[in-house]
Coordinates of C-alpha atoms and ligand atoms in Angstrom, one line a residue:
M5 CA 13.2 -36.4 -2.8
I6 CA 16.4 -34.6 -1.9
E7 CA 14.9 -31.5 0.0
Y8 CA 16.8 -27.8 -1.4
N9 CA 19.4 -26.5 0.0
H10 CA 20.8 -23.1 -1.6
I11 CA 18.8 -19.6 -2.6
I12 CA 20.5 -17.7 -4.9
V13 CA 18.7 -14.7 -5.3
R14 CA 19.4 -12.0 -7.9
Y15 CA 20.0 -8.2 -7.0
G16 CA 17.6 -5.9 -9.3
E17 CA 18.3 -2.4 -10.5
I18 CA 20.6 -1.9 -8.4
T19 CA 23.2 -3.2 -10.6
L20 CA 22.6 -0.4 -12.4
K21 CA 23.8 1.4 -9.3
Q22 CA 27.8 1.5 -9.9
R23 CA 29.1 3.2 -6.8
N24 CA 26.7 3.0 -4.4
R25 CA 26.6 -1.0 -4.5
N26 CA 27.7 -1.6 -1.6
T27 CA 25.7 -0.2 0.5
F28 CA 23.2 -1.3 -1.5
I29 CA 24.1 -4.9 -0.7
E30 CA 24.7 -4.3 2.6
Q31 CA 20.8 -3.0 3.2
L32 CA 19.5 -5.6 1.0
R33 CA 21.5 -8.3 3.3
R34 CA 20.2 -6.7 6.7
N35 CA 16.3 -6.4 5.4
V36 CA 16.4 -9.4 3.9
K37 CA 17.9 -10.2 7.8
G38 CA 15.1 -8.7 9.4
A39 CA 12.7 -10.6 6.6
L40 CA 13.5 -14.0 7.7
A41 CA 13.9 -13.0 11.4
D42 CA 11.1 -16.2 12.0
F43 CA 14.3 -18.5 9.9
P44 CA 17.1 -18.6 12.3
N45 CA 18.2 -22.3 10.4
V46 CA 18.8 -19.7 6.9
K47 CA 22.7 -18.4 6.6
I48 CA 22.8 -15.0 3.9
E49 CA 25.8 -15.0 1.8
A50 CA 26.0 -10.8 -0.1
R51 CA 28.6 -11.7 -3.1
H52 CA 28.7 -8.5 -4.7
E53 CA 27.3 -10.7 -7.5
R54 CA 24.7 -11.9 -6.1
M55 CA 23.6 -13.3 -2.4
M56 CA 23.2 -17.8 -2.1
L57 CA 21.0 -18.4 1.2
T58 CA 22.1 -21.8 3.1
L59 CA 18.8 -22.8 4.1
N60 CA 19.7 -25.5 6.4
G61 CA 16.9 -27.6 7.1
E62 CA 14.1 -24.7 5.8
N63 CA 11.5 -25.0 4.1
H64 CA 12.3 -22.7 0.7
T65 CA 8.6 -22.3 -0.7
K66 CA 8.2 -20.7 2.5
V67 CA 12.2 -18.3 2.5
I68 CA 10.5 -17.6 -1.6
E69 CA 7.4 -16.6 -0.3
R70 CA 9.1 -14.1 2.2
I71 CA 11.6 -12.4 0.1
R72 CA 10.1 -13.2 -2.9
K73 CA 9.1 -9.2 -1.0
V74 CA 12.0 -7.6 -0.5
F75 CA 12.3 -4.3 -2.3
G76 CA 15.7 -4.5 -3.8
I77 CA 15.3 -8.3 -5.4
H78 CA 15.3 -8.9 -8.6
S79 CA 14.7 -13.3 -8.8
V80 CA 15.3 -16.3 -6.6
T81 CA 16.3 -19.8 -7.9
P82 CA 16.2 -22.4 -5.4
A83 CA 19.4 -24.6 -6.2
F84 CA 20.7 -27.7 -4.8
K85 CA 24.1 -27.8 -4.5
A86 CA 26.3 -30.9 -5.1
K87 CA 30.0 -32.0 -4.7
K88 CA 32.9 -30.7 -7.5
D89 CA 32.7 -34.1 -9.2
L90 CA 31.0 -35.5 -12.0
Q91 CA 29.8 -37.9 -10.9
S92 CA 28.1 -36.3 -7.9
I93 CA 26.5 -33.8 -10.0
K94 CA 25.0 -36.2 -12.9
D95 CA 23.5 -38.0 -9.6
I96 CA 21.8 -34.7 -8.2
S97 CA 21.0 -33.3 -11.6
L98 CA 19.1 -36.7 -12.5
E99 CA 17.3 -36.7 -8.7
Y100 CA 16.7 -32.9 -9.2
I101 CA 14.4 -34.1 -12.4
N102 CA 12.8 -36.7 -10.9
Q103 CA 11.2 -34.9 -8.0
L104 CA 9.7 -32.6 -10.3
E105 CA 6.1 -32.4 -9.5
T106 CA 5.5 -31.2 -13.9
K107 CA 8.0 -33.4 -15.7
P108 CA 9.5 -32.2 -18.4
Q109 CA 9.7 -33.7 -21.7
K110 CA 12.3 -31.6 -23.6
F111 CA 14.7 -30.0 -21.6
K112 CA 18.3 -28.8 -21.6
V113 CA 22.0 -28.1 -19.7
E114 CA 24.0 -25.5 -19.6
T115 CA 27.6 -25.4 -18.3
K116 CA 29.0 -22.2 -16.4
R117 CA 32.5 -23.6 -15.0
A118 CA 33.4 -19.9 -13.3
D119 CA 36.1 -22.8 -12.0
K120 CA 38.5 -23.3 -14.0
S121 CA 40.3 -25.8 -12.1
F122 CA 37.6 -28.1 -12.5
P123 CA 38.6 -30.5 -15.0
I124 CA 35.8 -30.6 -17.7
G125 CA 34.7 -27.7 -20.3
S126 CA 30.6 -26.5 -19.9
E127 CA 29.6 -28.5 -23.1
E128 CA 31.5 -31.7 -22.2
T129 CA 29.7 -31.3 -18.5
S130 CA 26.5 -30.2 -19.9
R131 CA 26.9 -33.6 -22.5
E132 CA 27.2 -36.0 -20.1
I133 CA 24.7 -34.6 -17.7
G134 CA 22.1 -35.0 -20.6
A135 CA 22.8 -38.6 -21.4
H136 CA 22.5 -39.8 -17.8
I137 CA 19.1 -38.1 -17.0
L138 CA 18.2 -38.9 -20.5
I139 CA 19.1 -42.6 -20.0
N140 CA 17.0 -42.4 -16.0
A141 CA 14.7 -40.7 -16.2
Q142 CA 12.4 -41.9 -19.6
P143 CA 10.0 -40.2 -21.1
I144 CA 12.3 -37.6 -21.9
T145 CA 14.5 -35.9 -25.2
V146 CA 16.9 -33.3 -25.3
D147 CA 15.3 -29.6 -27.0
V148 CA 17.7 -27.3 -27.0
H149 CA 16.1 -24.8 -28.9
N150 CA 12.5 -25.0 -26.6
P151 CA 13.0 -26.5 -24.6
D152 CA 10.5 -27.1 -21.1
L153 CA 13.2 -27.1 -19.1
V154 CA 17.1 -25.6 -18.6
L155 CA 18.8 -27.4 -15.7
K156 CA 21.4 -24.7 -15.0
V157 CA 24.7 -26.3 -13.9
E158 CA 27.1 -23.6 -12.2
I159 CA 30.2 -24.8 -11.5
K160 CA 31.3 -22.0 -8.6
P161 CA 35.4 -22.0 -6.4
E162 CA 33.1 -23.7 -3.8
A163 CA 30.5 -26.2 -5.1
V164 CA 28.4 -26.9 -8.1
F165 CA 24.9 -25.1 -7.6
I166 CA 22.0 -27.0 -9.7
S167 CA 18.4 -25.6 -10.8
G168 CA 16.0 -25.3 -12.6
E169 CA 13.0 -23.0 -12.0
T170 CA 13.4 -19.2 -11.4
F171 CA 10.4 -16.7 -9.4
K172 CA 10.6 -13.5 -9.9
A173 CA 11.1 -10.8 -7.0
V174 CA 9.1 -7.5 -6.6
G175 CA 11.6 -5.5 -7.6
G176 CA 12.1 -2.2 -6.7
L177 CA 15.9 -0.7 -4.3
P178 CA 15.9 -1.9 -0.8
V179 CA 14.6 -0.2 1.8
G180 CA 16.5 2.2 3.7
T181 CA 18.9 3.0 0.4
S182 CA 16.8 6.4 -0.2
G183 CA 16.1 8.3 3.4
R184 CA 13.6 8.7 5.6
A185 CA 10.1 10.4 5.3
M186 CA 7.1 10.5 7.5
L187 CA 3.6 9.0 5.9
M188 CA 1.1 10.1 7.5
L189 CA -1.5 6.8 8.7
S190 CA -4.6 7.2 8.1
G191 CA -7.2 3.6 8.7
G192 CA -8.9 4.0 4.6
I193 CA -7.6 2.2 1.9
D194 CA -5.0 5.1 0.5
S195 CA -2.1 6.0 3.3
P196 CA -0.8 2.0 3.2
V197 CA -0.4 2.1 -0.5
A198 CA 0.6 5.2 -0.5
G199 CA 3.6 4.2 2.1
Y200 CA 3.9 0.6 0.4
L201 CA 5.0 2.8 -2.6
M202 CA 7.9 4.9 -0.9
M203 CA 9.4 1.9 0.1
K204 CA 9.5 0.5 -2.8
R205 CA 11.5 3.0 -4.4
G206 CA 14.1 2.4 -1.0
V207 CA 12.1 4.8 1.3
E208 CA 11.8 4.2 5.0
I209 CA 9.0 5.4 6.9
E210 CA 7.3 5.9 9.6
S211 CA 4.4 6.9 10.2
V212 CA 1.6 9.8 11.6
H213 CA -2.2 8.8 12.6
F214 CA -4.6 11.3 14.4
E215 CA -6.5 10.3 16.2
S216 CA -9.3 12.5 18.7
P217 CA -10.3 10.7 21.5
P218 CA -13.8 9.5 22.8
F219 CA -14.5 11.2 18.6
T220 CA -13.2 8.0 17.6
S221 CA -13.1 4.3 19.2
D222 CA -9.5 2.5 20.2
K223 CA -11.3 0.1 17.1
A224 CA -10.2 2.5 15.2
K225 CA -7.3 3.5 16.1
Q226 CA -6.6 -0.3 16.6
K227 CA -7.2 -0.2 12.1
V228 CA -4.1 1.6 12.4
I229 CA -1.7 -0.1 14.3
D230 CA -2.8 -3.4 11.7
L231 CA -1.7 -1.2 9.6
A232 CA 1.5 -0.2 10.7
E233 CA 2.3 -4.0 11.5
K234 CA 0.9 -4.7 8.4
L235 CA 3.6 -2.4 7.1
S236 CA 6.1 -2.8 8.8
H237 CA 6.8 -6.3 7.5
I238 CA 7.7 -4.6 4.6
N239 CA 9.8 -1.7 6.2
G240 CA 11.6 -4.1 7.8
K241 CA 10.5 -2.1 11.3
M242 CA 7.9 0.5 12.0
V243 CA 7.7 3.1 13.8
L244 CA 3.5 4.9 14.5
H245 CA 3.5 8.2 16.4
V246 CA -0.1 8.9 17.3
V247 CA -1.2 12.8 18.2
P248 CA -3.2 13.7 20.1
F249 CA -5.5 16.0 17.8
T250 CA -8.8 15.9 20.0
E251 CA -8.4 19.6 21.6
I252 CA -7.5 21.1 17.5
Q253 CA -10.8 19.2 15.9
K254 CA -12.4 21.1 18.6
T255 CA -10.4 24.1 18.4
I256 CA -10.7 24.7 15.4
H257 CA -14.4 23.5 14.8
E258 CA -15.4 25.8 16.5
K259 CA -13.1 29.3 15.8
I260 CA -12.9 28.1 12.5
P261 CA -16.0 29.0 9.3
A262 CA -17.4 25.4 8.4
N263 CA -16.5 24.9 4.8
Y264 CA -12.6 26.5 5.6
T265 CA -12.2 23.7 8.7
I266 CA -10.7 20.9 6.9
T267 CA -8.5 22.9 5.5
V268 CA -7.4 24.6 8.4
M269 CA -6.6 20.8 9.7
R270 CA -4.5 19.6 7.8
R271 CA -2.0 22.8 7.5
V272 CA -2.0 22.4 11.6
M273 CA -1.5 18.6 10.3
I274 CA 1.2 18.6 8.3
K275 CA 3.1 21.8 11.1
I276 CA 3.1 18.5 13.7
V277 CA 4.5 16.4 11.4
E278 CA 7.0 18.8 10.2
R279 CA 7.8 19.1 13.3
L280 CA 8.3 15.4 14.2
R281 CA 10.1 15.1 10.5
I282 CA 12.8 16.7 11.9
K283 CA 12.7 15.2 14.7
R284 CA 13.2 12.3 13.0
E285 CA 15.4 13.5 10.5
A286 CA 13.4 12.5 7.9
M287 CA 14.0 14.6 4.4
A288 CA 10.8 14.3 3.1
I289 CA 6.0 13.1 4.0
V290 CA 4.4 11.0 2.4
T291 CA 0.1 11.3 1.9
G292 CA -2.2 8.7 0.5
E293 CA -3.4 11.7 -0.9
N294 CA -5.0 11.5 -4.8
L295 CA -6.2 13.6 -7.0
G296 CA -9.8 15.1 -7.5
Q297 CA -10.8 12.0 -5.1
V298 CA -12.6 14.8 -2.4
A299 CA -13.1 17.9 -1.8
S300 CA -9.7 18.6 0.5
Q301 CA -7.4 17.1 -2.6
T302 CA -8.1 19.1 -5.7
I303 CA -4.9 20.7 -6.7
E304 CA -6.6 24.6 -5.7
S305 CA -6.6 22.1 -2.0
M306 CA -3.3 21.4 -2.2
F307 CA -1.6 24.8 -3.3
T308 CA -3.4 25.8 -0.3
I309 CA -2.3 23.1 2.6
N310 CA 1.0 23.2 1.2
E311 CA 1.9 26.4 1.4
V312 CA 2.8 26.2 5.6
T313 CA 5.8 23.7 4.8
N314 CA 9.2 23.5 2.6
T315 CA 9.5 19.8 2.5
P316 CA 9.0 17.1 0.0
I317 CA 5.3 15.8 0.3
L318 CA 5.4 13.3 -1.7
R319 CA 1.7 11.7 -3.0
P320 CA 2.6 8.5 -5.1
L321 CA -0.6 8.4 -5.5
I322 CA -1.1 11.3 -6.5
S323 CA -2.7 9.8 -11.2
H324 CA -3.9 7.0 -9.7
D325 CA -7.4 5.0 -10.1
K326 CA -9.6 3.8 -7.5
S327 CA -9.8 0.6 -8.3
E328 CA -5.5 0.4 -8.8
I329 CA -5.3 1.5 -5.1
M330 CA -7.6 -1.4 -4.4
D331 CA -5.8 -3.5 -6.5
L332 CA -2.5 -2.5 -4.3
A333 CA -4.5 -3.0 -1.2
R334 CA -5.6 -6.2 -1.1
E335 CA -1.8 -7.5 -3.1
I336 CA -0.4 -6.3 0.0
D337 CA -2.6 -7.1 2.6
T338 CA -3.8 -4.3 3.5
Y339 CA -6.8 -3.8 2.2
E340 CA -9.2 -5.9 4.7
I341 CA -7.8 -4.1 7.4
S342 CA -8.8 -0.5 5.8
I343 CA -13.0 -1.9 5.1
R344 CA -12.9 -2.2 9.1
P345 CA -15.7 0.6 9.5
F346 CA -14.9 2.1 11.9
E347 CA -15.0 6.3 11.2
D348 CA -12.0 8.5 11.2
C349 CA -11.7 12.2 12.9
C350 CA -11.5 13.5 9.1
T351 CA -14.7 12.5 9.0
I352 CA -16.4 13.0 11.8
F353 CA -15.8 16.8 11.7
K354 CA -16.9 17.3 8.1
P355 CA -18.7 20.1 7.3
A356 CA -21.0 19.8 5.5
N357 CA -19.6 21.9 2.5
P358 CA -15.9 21.3 2.2
K359 CA -14.2 24.1 -0.2
T360 CA -12.8 22.8 -3.0
K361 CA -11.6 25.8 -4.4
P362 CA -9.7 27.0 -0.8
I363 CA -7.9 30.3 -1.2
R364 CA -4.6 31.1 0.4
E365 CA -5.3 34.8 1.7
K366 CA -8.6 33.8 3.3
V367 CA -7.3 30.6 5.0
N368 CA -4.8 32.8 6.0
H369 CA -6.7 35.4 7.6
F370 CA -9.5 32.5 9.7
E371 CA -6.2 31.4 11.2
S372 CA -4.8 34.9 12.3
F373 CA -7.5 35.3 14.9
V374 CA -6.2 31.1 17.0
D375 CA -2.9 30.4 18.2
F376 CA -2.8 27.1 17.4
N377 CA 0.9 26.9 18.5
P378 CA 0.1 25.9 22.3
L379 CA -1.7 23.2 21.5
I380 CA 0.7 22.0 18.8
D381 CA 2.8 22.2 21.7
E382 CA 1.1 19.7 23.6
A383 CA -0.2 17.5 21.0
I384 CA 3.5 17.1 20.3
E385 CA 4.8 15.7 24.4
N386 CA 1.8 13.5 23.6
I387 CA 2.3 11.3 21.1
E388 CA 2.1 8.1 21.6
K389 CA 4.5 6.0 20.0
V390 CA 4.1 2.1 19.0
I391 CA 7.5 0.2 17.5
F392 CA 7.1 -3.2 16.1
T393 CA 10.9 -4.8 15.6
D394 CA 11.2 -8.0 14.2
R395 CA 7.5 -9.4 13.5
K396 CA 7.3 -8.1 17.1
K397 CA 5.8 -5.2 19.0
K398 CA 8.3 -3.1 21.5
E399 CA 7.1 -2.8 25.3
K400 CA 7.0 0.2 26.4
T401 CA 10.4 -0.1 27.8
V402 CA 12.3 -0.6 24.9
I403 CA 10.2 2.2 23.0
D404 CA 12.1 4.7 25.8
E405 CA 15.5 3.4 24.9
L406 CA 15.0 3.8 21.1
F407 CA 14.5 7.2 21.3
Ligands
LIG19 P1 -7.3 7.2 2.8 O1 -7.6 6.1 2.4 O2 -5.6 7.0 3.2 O3 -7.3 7.6 4.4 P2 -8.8 9.0 1.7 O4 -8.7 9.5 0.4 O5 -9.8 8.9 2.9 O6 -7.3 9.2 3.1 P3 -7.9 11.9 3.8 O7 -8.8 11.4 4.7 O8 -8.7 13.0 2.5 O9 -7.9 11.1 1.7 O10 -6.7 11.8 4.0 C1 -5.6 12.1 2.6 C2 -4.3 11.6 3.5 O11 -4.6 12.6 4.7 C3 -4.4 10.7 3.7 O12 -4.3 9.8 2.5 C4 -3.5 10.7 4.5 O13 -2.3 10.6 4.3 C5 -3.6 11.6 5.6 N1 -4.6 11.3 6.7 C6 -6.1 11.7 6.9 N2 -6.4 11.9 7.7 C7 -5.3 10.9 8.8 C8 -5.3 10.8 10.0 N3 -6.3 10.4 11.0 N4 -3.4 11.0 10.3 C9 -2.5 10.6 10.2 N5 -3.0 10.5 8.1 C10 -3.6 10.8 8.1
LIG20 MG1 -9.4 8.7 4.6

C-alpha cells in the first residue's frame, strides 16, 4: 500500500482577479500554513497556477479535511509523485488503482505533458499506462466516454503527479484579502455565523463582546470565548475584546424610558465598537442581525440605531431564514456552543415592551439627559483581550506584546 505523498490545491475565485493575484496567493499560502500549524512536516509551495503540498509522512485524509475549509481554495486532489520515466509512471498508476477502496469498472487515462523534454507524447503515454493497467488490474475496462475513474497523469518539469479523485473545497476568498472588520459577537447562534460569512468573502475579523457581570455569568463569557476560539480556526487568529458593560446597562436602565432601553443600549454598543474599530484600523462592523426577528431588528430600529455611525455595518444574515442560519451554525460547529443555556447581557435587561419602531428624534431627546462619554471611556479602558493564534490561546504577556 502506498500513501499519497502530495496534495494539489486549486485556487478558487482568485483566478478571476488577475491584478491582485500575487497578494491573494501569498495570503492564501499564509492561511494554509496557519491551518496546518499542527502538521509541521507539510511543505507548501504556492505557485502562480496552483499550490502544491508535500506531505512528508503527514496523513493525507486529515490534511485534506483541514484545508478544504480554508477560504480561497476551489478543490484539492491527493496525488502520488512518480519518477519521470515510463516504467515508474506505469507502476505507480497500477498501484494507485489497486489501492482504491471502491474499484472502478471503467477507467480512462488522461496525460498532460507540460514538460516537453519527456520523450513520449501525451496520447501514447496514456495508451501505455492504460494497457499496463488492463493487463494487471483485472477485471477492468477502458471507457473514454463514461469512465468511473479518470486517472490523471501530469508530467511536470520537476516530477510526474498521478491522481484520480478530487474533493471540492469551500471556495470564497482568502481571509485577509478584503480588509478587517469588527464582529459584534454575542453568545447567540447568529453572530458567529455572520462572522463566518464575512470571513468567507476575505474579511479578517476581530470580535467585540459586551458583558455585564454579575448579571451575566462566567459561563456566559466562556461561551463567547469558546465561539471566538472556533472562529479563530477559520480566521487564522482571533482577537476578542471583552467590554465591561454593567455600569452603562445600569445607567440606561435608570435613566431611559423602558421601551427605549434596547435602542439606546445598541447605540452605545455601536459607539464603543466604533472607537475600537478606529484603534484597530478596521473598516466595518459586522452583526448577526436578521430582519424582523426581534424588536431591535426591524428596519425602523436599524435606521435609528445606525444614526450613531457612518461606518458600514455589514449584516450578512439580514435575509436568511432562521433554519438556514442554524444549518450554517451546525456546519461551522458553533451551534452546540451557542445553545448552551446562559443569559447574555441583553436578555437580562430586556424590557417588557421594547419599541419596534423607535424614532430618532425621541431617542436623541432621551439620550440628551445622560452623559455616556465618561462611562464609554471607562469601559474602553477596562477592556479585556483574549487572543487565539496558531490554534492556541495566548497568555497575557503575549497579548501585551501584540498591542
Ligand atoms: P445572536 O444570535 O447573534 O445573539 P440575536 O438574534 O440573538 O443574535 P440580538 O440579541 O438582538 O439578536 O443581537 C443582534 C446582534 O447584536 C447580534 O447578532 C450581535 O451581533 C450583536 N450583539 C448582541 N448582544 C451582544 C453582546 N453582548 N456583545 C456583542 N454583540 C452583541
Ligand atoms: Mg442574542
